[in-house]
């Protein structure tokens, strides 16, 4: 069971402060201040598909568009900015080897108030499709899946104290983790923003 | 009535029965039909039943093609007295660990979210597994209300007990008292909603084990991330378990299947009736659920403070992550507690009591961690 695996993994790897500090990607940090979508399968929370897609469409037509630069984010991203999974995670590449993962606005809204984020262990080896954590909101625990394979380089520790960042800024301060990334073909099946919008509107 | 199923909710929205009527108009899967498999457990073991539930969820087929008829599973079970905490809770904060040990009541961490609940033989648990696209926090709670409405109960003549779903997705009685609490688990392609149903539970034990006011608990503070339970006034519905189970199964069949024999099955099960491969899968999960590593060791990072007097400064503070002691802050002499030796040890009494020469502190630690 995926949760179990992720638990075992997080218990196994002692995420020491030392291992974490070796991964200071300070140069790129400001650029990817984006959140990580949690990949939970929360496609339609609680109301009709039509009503939901309306919500989603509104979410995206607002100024919350993930690709929009925030003040202070001056660096430019050189790769396709945000790609989405069917489970509503997003992945953005900081460079050819580092990916950032978060959960989409749609997922964050469908989940409701996030009260806890279970983060992966730094140093964990993950394979695309693995459960790397979970988000808890309104009594539901929803798994997060990684769209890419690699090593967990860093996790967003701010979520430990402030899980609500996932709701507030899922493409920014609510990012989940950075994963060292090797195989660009893994990105081929992911959706760009436009396709993802259509996916949440139609389910296809 | 004193007891309380407690549930964990960040926002404490008061029960408002008007909500139910509104939700009925909004719920998703109205009219959708499924192949319904019903599982009724005759086991009363919380570890077995929760493990079987977890195994069943793994086995549940995720949504296939939109044209095929999706599956829905309904599992019903009753447990001997136990306390079940949510996936991301701290047992030291949400339960009276010492009282549980005194009463011999097992503590189990489940995989779904939410708060701590008490189960006993007067409580029936239901679990509905569905494609994740049909997930809805109220749909099946409303179905349970409708099923109960058909049974007589609480001395009322003829008509059943009227229950409602409130804004926190809990089922409440006509006084707004909680009779059932829910939690959910979502994975790729599938989801489950499980809940308790207080029919004839011993509510006074419930309140004692979930929130004890013993001298030890008032001399402790737990701080840290994780989900905190929300206490709610609770009540029993007052119907018999068999009548409840029968009514729920009947309603689910009527509402969620086409009524044909091919779309409905019922299986009774217990420890002895599992197939060999099921047995392996379930036993593996029983071991995990019973392990200290899962129950205590997967608690979100926290600090546990022990005071000498109520509202006084902490005499001994443990910082704990992933079940391991990261730091100990002690104002006590080494003749009582050898704090430095504990760092890096597992946060459990048998691991650290050798570093506690003081009988008083050894006693407190044994009772509390």
XYZ file of N, CA and C in Angstrom, chain B residues 38-240:
609
model
N -21.201 -6.084 -0.840
C -21.324 -5.811 0.594
C -20.473 -6.817 1.358
N -19.708 -6.330 2.322
C -18.883 -7.185 3.165
C -19.315 -6.944 4.609
N -19.678 -7.998 5.285
C -20.081 -7.855 6.684
C -19.115 -8.682 7.529
N -18.390 -8.005 8.387
C -17.392 -8.714 9.197
C -18.017 -9.211 10.485
N -17.772 -10.463 10.774
C -18.207 -11.021 12.056
C -17.110 -10.933 13.102
N -15.935 -10.463 12.684
C -14.848 -10.285 13.646
C -15.121 -9.038 14.477
N -14.690 -9.083 15.712
C -14.843 -7.910 16.570
C -13.481 -7.289 16.881
N -12.456 -7.719 16.171
C -11.110 -7.227 16.433
C -10.832 -5.955 15.649
N -10.517 -4.851 16.360
C -10.240 -3.613 15.623
C -9.068 -3.754 14.663
N -8.038 -4.484 15.054
C -6.881 -4.619 14.163
C -7.249 -5.417 12.920
N -8.017 -6.471 13.113
C -8.430 -7.248 11.939
C -9.325 -6.406 11.031
N -10.318 -5.777 11.619
C -11.287 -5.066 10.784
C -10.653 -3.898 10.035
N -9.805 -3.140 10.706
C -9.158 -2.032 10.003
C -8.182 -2.533 8.937
N -7.550 -3.654 9.221
C -6.632 -4.219 8.233
C -7.405 -4.757 7.032
N -8.519 -5.404 7.304
C -9.319 -5.895 6.183
C -9.829 -4.729 5.339
N -10.227 -3.668 6.000
C -10.694 -2.476 5.289
C -9.593 -1.923 4.372
N -8.394 -1.862 4.913
C -7.274 -1.342 4.138
C -6.957 -2.263 2.955
N -7.009 -3.558 3.203
C -6.767 -4.525 2.133
C -7.841 -4.407 1.054
N -9.083 -4.294 1.497
C -10.200 -4.182 0.548
C -10.040 -2.931 -0.320
N -9.562 -1.885 0.295
C -9.380 -0.628 -0.461
C -8.294 -0.802 -1.519
N -7.263 -1.544 -1.147
C -6.218 -1.793 -2.136
C -6.770 -2.631 -3.282
N -7.631 -3.567 -2.948
C -8.186 -4.474 -3.948
C -9.269 -3.790 -4.789
N -9.885 -2.786 -4.244
C -10.987 -2.123 -4.943
C -10.498 -1.638 -6.303
N -11.226 -1.976 -7.373
C -10.745 -1.575 -8.696
C -10.952 -0.093 -8.930
N -9.900 0.634 -9.257
C -10.087 2.056 -9.533
C -10.933 2.254 -10.786
N -11.426 3.424 -10.941
C -12.359 3.711 -12.038
C -11.810 3.194 -13.363
N -12.624 2.440 -14.031
C -12.213 1.946 -15.343
C -12.795 2.861 -16.423
N -13.282 2.296 -17.477
C -13.806 3.152 -18.545
C -15.141 3.758 -18.113
N -15.432 4.948 -18.593
C -16.647 5.630 -18.165
C -17.912 4.852 -18.529
N -17.820 3.999 -19.558
C -19.024 3.298 -20.002
C -19.365 2.093 -19.124
N -18.330 1.500 -18.481
C -18.630 0.301 -17.700
C -19.267 0.682 -16.367
N -19.937 -0.285 -15.759
C -20.612 -0.003 -14.482
C -19.567 -0.019 -13.376
N -19.427 1.061 -12.626
C -18.405 1.091 -11.587
C -18.791 0.229 -10.381
N -17.782 -0.123 -9.600
C -18.023 -0.908 -8.387
C -18.202 0.028 -7.200
N -19.005 -0.418 -6.263
C -19.069 0.259 -4.961
C -18.981 -0.844 -3.919
N -18.151 -0.631 -2.897
C -18.049 -1.608 -1.814
C -18.643 -0.991 -0.554
N -19.346 -1.829 0.195
C -19.853 -1.404 1.505
C -19.369 -2.422 2.533
N -18.597 -1.968 3.500
C -18.093 -2.855 4.559
C -18.708 -2.411 5.883
N -19.186 -3.381 6.651
C -19.766 -3.073 7.962
C -19.065 -3.907 9.028
N -18.691 -3.276 10.126
C -18.011 -4.018 11.193
C -18.204 -3.340 12.539
N -18.015 -4.142 13.578
C -18.133 -3.672 14.961
C -16.874 -4.104 15.698
N -16.363 -3.231 16.528
C -15.137 -3.548 17.253
C -15.360 -3.621 18.755
N -14.563 -4.445 19.402
C -14.505 -4.401 20.865
C -13.903 -3.051 21.260
N -14.023 -2.630 22.524
C -13.620 -1.271 22.884
C -12.194 -0.924 22.428
N -12.074 0.193 21.768
C -10.775 0.660 21.295
C -10.881 2.153 20.997
N -9.722 2.790 20.909
C -9.689 4.186 20.487
C -8.948 4.255 19.169
N -9.553 4.915 18.199
C -8.968 5.015 16.863
C -8.627 6.483 16.626
N -7.341 6.740 16.353
C -6.955 8.124 16.074
C -6.737 8.308 14.575
N -6.783 9.557 14.126
C -6.580 9.867 12.719
C -5.122 9.701 12.310
N -4.907 9.603 11.008
C -3.575 9.378 10.452
C -2.534 10.338 11.003
N -2.903 11.614 11.138
C -1.905 12.628 11.474
C -2.119 13.213 12.871
N -2.494 12.353 13.791
C -2.720 12.827 15.162
C -1.610 12.403 16.108
N -1.582 13.105 17.233
C -0.637 12.784 18.286
C -1.388 12.065 19.418
N -1.090 10.785 19.643
C -1.844 10.052 20.665
C -1.692 10.653 22.056
N -0.540 11.304 22.317
C -0.345 11.908 23.637
C -1.266 13.105 23.838
N -1.613 13.751 22.758
C -2.480 14.919 22.868
C -3.963 14.539 22.779
N -4.279 13.546 21.974
C -5.686 13.273 21.670
C -6.328 12.211 22.543
N -5.511 11.457 23.248
C -6.089 10.403 24.075
C -5.455 10.447 25.449
N -6.091 9.760 26.357
C -5.508 9.612 27.679
C -4.752 8.288 27.659
N -3.483 8.353 27.267
C -2.694 7.135 27.079
C -2.706 6.269 28.348
N -2.561 6.926 29.501
C -2.529 6.168 30.761
C -3.866 5.472 31.022
N -4.965 6.191 30.779
C -6.282 5.599 31.022
C -6.517 4.416 30.083
N -6.037 4.526 28.846
C -6.187 3.423 27.904
C -5.477 2.189 28.427
N -4.253 2.412 28.958
C -3.497 1.265 29.479
C -4.206 0.665 30.681
N -4.700 1.541 31.557
C -5.407 1.050 32.753
C -6.602 0.178 32.361
N -7.351 0.640 31.359
C -8.553 -0.096 30.951
C -8.237 -1.229 29.980
N -6.986 -1.332 29.538
C -6.643 -2.346 28.539
C -7.315 -2.099 27.197
N -7.503 -0.846 26.865
C -8.167 -0.504 25.602
C -7.113 -0.215 24.539
N -7.123 -0.950 23.439
C -6.098 -0.704 22.421
C -6.255 0.649 21.739
N -5.114 1.194 21.355
C -5.070 2.445 20.612
C -4.629 2.104 19.187
N -5.380 2.553 18.201
C -5.056 2.215 16.823
C -5.020 3.489 15.989
N -3.972 3.633 15.195
C -3.918 4.756 14.254
C -4.459 4.276 12.913
N -5.472 4.965 12.405
C -6.024 4.558 11.111
C -5.322 5.306 9.989
N -5.699 5.010 8.748
C -5.025 5.633 7.616
C -5.761 6.847 7.076
N -6.990 7.013 7.490
C -7.744 8.174 7.022
C -7.480 9.360 7.943
N -7.954 10.527 7.510
C -7.727 11.727 8.305
C -8.695 11.831 9.472
N -8.775 13.031 10.036
C -9.775 13.282 11.057
C -9.295 13.075 12.479
N -10.261 12.981 13.385
C -9.963 12.987 14.805
C -10.161 11.650 15.482
N -9.977 11.662 16.801
C -10.032 10.430 17.579
C -11.476 10.022 17.854
N -11.735 8.742 17.770
C -13.064 8.215 18.091
C -12.930 6.996 18.980
N -14.015 6.714 19.678
C -14.085 5.528 20.527
C -15.038 4.532 19.875
N -14.632 3.283 19.823
C -15.518 2.228 19.320
C -15.822 1.267 20.464
N -17.021 0.734 20.488
C -17.283 -0.447 21.315
C -18.388 -1.245 20.645
N -18.873 -2.257 21.340
C -19.815 -3.162 20.674
C -21.164 -2.504 20.387
N -21.403 -1.350 20.973
C -22.641 -0.626 20.692
C -22.510 0.331 19.527
N -21.402 0.232 18.805
C -21.143 1.146 17.695
C -20.912 0.312 16.431
N -21.564 0.656 15.339
C -21.329 -0.048 14.084
C -20.599 0.894 13.132
N -19.542 0.378 12.520
C -18.775 1.188 11.571
C -19.150 0.797 10.155
N -19.257 1.798 9.312
C -19.529 1.519 7.896
C -18.405 2.121 7.071
N -18.125 1.521 5.942
C -17.103 2.051 5.048
C -17.593 1.868 3.619
N -17.595 2.943 2.866
C -18.042 2.887 1.475
C -16.864 3.234 0.572
N -16.548 2.348 -0.359
C -15.456 2.601 -1.299
C -16.045 2.883 -2.668
N -15.499 3.888 -3.339
C -16.116 4.356 -4.586
C -15.046 4.904 -5.527
N -15.406 5.078 -6.800
C -14.466 5.766 -7.692
C -14.236 7.181 -7.184
N -13.033 7.698 -7.324
C -12.776 8.997 -6.700
C -13.592 10.121 -7.329
N -13.980 9.930 -8.568
C -14.807 10.957 -9.205
C -16.175 11.093 -8.545
N -16.593 10.069 -7.817
C -17.900 10.127 -7.146
C -17.759 10.500 -5.680
N -16.545 10.810 -5.258
C -16.346 11.100 -3.842
C -17.137 12.332 -3.422
N -17.796 12.187 -2.316
C -18.611 13.277 -1.795
C -18.714 13.057 -0.299
N -18.472 14.098 0.459
C -18.446 13.891 1.906
C -19.829 13.658 2.505
N -20.876 14.034 1.786
C -22.216 13.909 2.369
C -23.069 12.787 1.788
N -22.784 12.398 0.557
C -23.661 11.441 -0.130
C -24.020 10.231 0.740
N -23.003 9.580 1.282
C -23.280 8.331 1.995
C -23.732 8.563 3.429
N -23.381 9.709 3.987
C -23.923 10.056 5.303
C -25.441 10.244 5.187
N -25.864 10.856 4.095
C -27.301 11.036 3.877
C -27.993 9.688 3.667
N -27.305 8.796 2.973
C -27.881 7.460 2.755
C -28.069 6.738 4.088
N -27.073 6.904 4.982
C -27.186 6.276 6.308
C -28.377 6.872 7.076
N -28.537 8.187 7.004
C -29.695 8.834 7.664
C -31.002 8.246 7.134
N -31.069 8.097 5.826
C -32.300 7.591 5.222
C -32.580 6.157 5.664
N -31.484 5.376 5.800
C -31.658 3.990 6.240
C -32.191 3.959 7.674
N -31.612 4.804 8.535
C -32.036 4.808 9.944
C -33.482 5.289 10.075
N -33.869 6.189 9.195
C -35.237 6.724 9.265
C -36.280 5.628 9.077
N -35.867 4.525 8.466
C -36.815 3.432 8.233
C -36.948 2.493 9.421
N -36.013 2.624 10.389
C -36.053 1.708 11.537
C -36.709 2.428 12.696
N -37.475 1.710 13.476
C -37.992 2.327 14.690
C -36.861 2.453 15.685
N -36.958 3.392 16.627
C -35.884 3.480 17.605
C -36.195 4.490 18.665
N -35.425 4.495 19.711
C -35.546 5.436 20.821
C -36.983 5.555 21.305
N -37.679 4.458 21.303
C -39.028 4.440 21.849
C -40.065 5.149 21.000
N -39.677 5.624 19.829
C -40.694 6.294 19.017
C -41.614 5.246 18.400
N -42.824 5.642 18.194
C -43.771 4.678 17.656
C -43.663 4.653 16.137
N -43.426 3.490 15.631
C -43.481 3.324 14.176
C -42.360 4.017 13.447
N -42.442 5.286 13.260
C -41.495 6.031 12.438
C -40.077 5.897 12.968
N -39.122 5.988 12.106
C -37.737 5.829 12.514
C -37.177 7.085 13.137
N -35.907 7.014 13.484
C -35.231 8.143 14.104
C -34.828 9.128 13.008
N -35.097 10.375 13.235
C -34.740 11.378 12.243
C -33.334 11.879 12.508
N -32.470 11.705 11.547
C -31.089 12.166 11.666
C -30.780 13.135 10.533
N -29.790 13.963 10.758
C -29.405 14.949 9.753
C -27.894 14.957 9.607
N -27.439 15.518 8.493
C -26.006 15.702 8.302
C -25.712 17.186 8.495
N -24.755 17.504 9.358
C -24.480 18.916 9.595
C -23.360 19.425 8.686
N -22.995 20.675 8.868
C -22.026 21.291 7.970
C -20.628 20.713 8.124
N -20.419 19.983 9.192
C -19.121 19.313 9.344
C -19.180 17.893 8.829
N -20.240 17.589 8.137
C -20.422 16.267 7.521
C -20.643 15.176 8.561
N -20.969 15.566 9.775
C -21.291 14.592 10.808
C -22.795 14.341 10.810
N -23.161 13.126 11.219
C -24.580 12.830 11.373
C -24.983 13.176 12.808
N -26.041 13.954 12.944
C -26.499 14.391 14.268
C -27.965 14.026 14.457
N -28.374 13.954 15.706
C -29.781 13.661 15.982
C -30.579 14.962 16.039
N -31.847 14.859 16.432
C -32.694 16.050 16.371
C -32.273 17.111 17.388
N -31.449 16.724 18.381
C -30.927 17.719 19.322
C -29.584 18.290 18.873
N -29.134 17.883 17.696
C -27.829 18.345 17.221
C -26.672 17.564 17.808
N -26.961 16.507 18.561
C -25.869 15.704 19.127
C -25.357 14.717 18.091
N -24.047 14.573 18.108
C -23.425 13.726 17.106
C -23.657 12.246 17.393
N -24.097 11.520 16.388
C -24.262 10.074 16.541
C -23.293 9.316 15.634
N -22.636 10.035 14.742
C -21.738 9.379 13.791
C -20.727 10.391 13.309
N -19.482 9.955 13.226
C -18.447 10.827 12.687
C -17.779 10.138 11.519
N -17.245 10.922 10.617
C -16.716 10.387 9.368
C -15.262 10.755 9.161
N -14.596 9.959 8.347
C -13.258 10.298 7.875
C -13.118 9.713 6.477
N -12.132 10.204 5.738
C -12.028 9.860 4.325
C -10.584 9.589 3.943
N -10.451 8.753 2.915
C -9.119 8.482 2.373
C -9.245 8.546 0.859
N -8.344 9.288 0.230
C -8.397 9.445 -1.227
C -7.093 8.982 -1.831
N -7.221 8.151 -2.847
C -6.043 7.703 -3.589
C -6.335 7.839 -5.069
N -5.333 7.523 -5.864
C -5.518 7.608 -7.313
C -6.692 6.736 -7.734
N -7.699 7.347 -8.315
C -8.805 6.579 -8.884
C -9.867 6.116 -7.910
N -9.599 6.212 -6.600
C -10.587 5.682 -5.658
C -10.583 6.442 -4.344
N -11.640 6.242 -3.605
C -11.774 6.952 -2.330
C -12.631 6.117 -1.396
N -12.439 6.300 -0.101
C -13.446 5.747 0.807
C -13.892 6.771 1.833
N -15.112 6.528 2.276
C -15.712 7.314 3.359
C -16.047 6.295 4.435
N -15.443 6.417 5.613
C -15.910 5.527 6.672
C -16.386 6.336 7.868
N -17.254 5.708 8.621
C -17.827 6.435 9.748
C -18.278 5.493 10.843
N -18.443 6.092 12.007
C -18.964 5.361 13.155
C -20.471 5.573 13.221
N -21.183 4.714 13.933
C -22.589 4.975 14.213
C -22.864 4.508 15.626
N -23.068 5.487 16.504
C -23.302 5.171 17.917
C -24.740 4.706 18.072
N -24.899 3.425 18.325
C -26.251 2.886 18.489
C -26.549 2.711 19.975
N -25.683 1.973 20.654
C -25.861 1.751 22.100
C -24.505 1.734 22.795
N -23.651 2.698 22.494
C -22.300 2.710 23.054
C -22.290 3.206 24.491
N -21.212 2.825 25.194
C -21.051 3.295 26.573
C -20.366 4.652 26.537
N -21.165 5.679 26.525
C -20.640 7.014 26.274
C -19.765 7.539 27.412
N -19.965 7.028 28.639
C -19.138 7.532 29.739
C -17.701 7.039 29.600
N -17.525 5.840 29.052
C -16.151 5.356 28.842
C -15.505 6.164 27.723
N -16.298 6.444 26.714
C -15.809 7.248 25.601
C -15.177 8.540 26.095
N -15.884 9.236 26.970
C -15.337 10.527 27.409
C -14.107 10.335 28.297
N -14.078 9.248 29.030
C -12.927 9.045 29.919
C -11.642 8.754 29.152
N -11.752 7.939 28.095
C -10.526 7.543 27.400
C -10.086 8.559 26.354
N -11.000 9.359 25.879
C -10.580 10.353 24.902
C -10.048 11.594 25.583
N -10.669 12.007 26.657
C -10.147 13.168 27.350
C -10.193 12.984 28.832
N -9.126 12.438 29.338
C -9.071 12.174 30.762
C -8.630 13.437 31.478
N -9.134 13.630 32.670
C -8.675 14.779 33.441
C -7.887 14.285 34.643
N -7.172 13.207 34.463
C -6.392 12.653 35.571
C -5.284 13.623 35.945
N -4.681 13.388 37.104
C -3.641 14.318 37.552
C -2.472 14.333 36.569
N -2.197 13.205 35.927
C -1.070 13.177 35.014
C -1.310 14.044 33.784
N -2.508 13.964 33.221
C -2.718 14.709 31.980
C -2.725 16.217 32.212
N -3.128 16.659 33.395
C -3.108 18.106 33.615
C -1.683 18.602 33.849
N -0.759 17.687 34.038
C 0.641 18.066 34.250
C 1.488 17.821 33.003
N 0.823 17.789 31.857
C 1.541 17.579 30.602
C 1.074 18.564 29.555
N 1.974 18.908 28.666
C 1.573 19.711 27.510
C 2.199 19.100 26.262
N 1.403 19.008 25.215
C 1.923 18.513 23.947
C 1.769 19.626 22.915
N 2.872 19.938 22.262
C 2.806 20.972 21.229
C 3.377 20.411 19.945
N 2.804 20.842 18.832
C 3.364 20.386 17.568
C 2.325 20.367 16.479
N 2.791 20.033 15.273
C 1.890 19.976 14.133
C 0.974 18.764 14.287
N 0.125 18.593 13.306
C -0.779 17.456 13.368
C -2.187 17.931 13.630
N -3.073 16.996 13.538
C -4.491 17.313 13.525
C -5.069 17.153 14.921
N -5.795 18.157 15.368
C -6.388 18.076 16.703
C -7.873 17.760 16.622
N -8.328 16.944 17.550
C -9.722 16.551 17.557
C -10.615 17.697 18.013
N -11.815 17.698 17.525
C -12.819 18.643 17.992
C -13.841 17.839 18.783
N -14.061 18.276 20.010
C -14.960 17.538 20.873
C -16.398 17.900 20.535
N -17.236 16.910 20.418
C -18.645 17.179 20.153
C -19.497 16.435 21.166
N -20.622 17.027 21.561
C -21.560 16.263 22.390
C -22.106 15.103 21.573
N -22.204 13.933 22.189
C -22.628 12.763 21.426
C -23.854 12.109 22.044
N -24.512 11.281 21.250
C -25.676 10.546 21.726
C -25.748 9.218 20.992
N -26.503 8.288 21.556
C -26.780 7.026 20.879
C -28.081 7.133 20.094
N -28.145 6.390 18.987
C -29.384 6.354 18.218
C -30.395 5.433 18.890
N -29.890 4.376 19.520
C -30.782 3.492 20.273
C -31.440 2.402 19.449
N -30.901 2.068 18.289
C -31.454 0.923 17.559
C -30.475 -0.246 17.653
N -30.955 -1.441 17.385
C -30.099 -2.628 17.457
C -29.183 -2.694 16.247
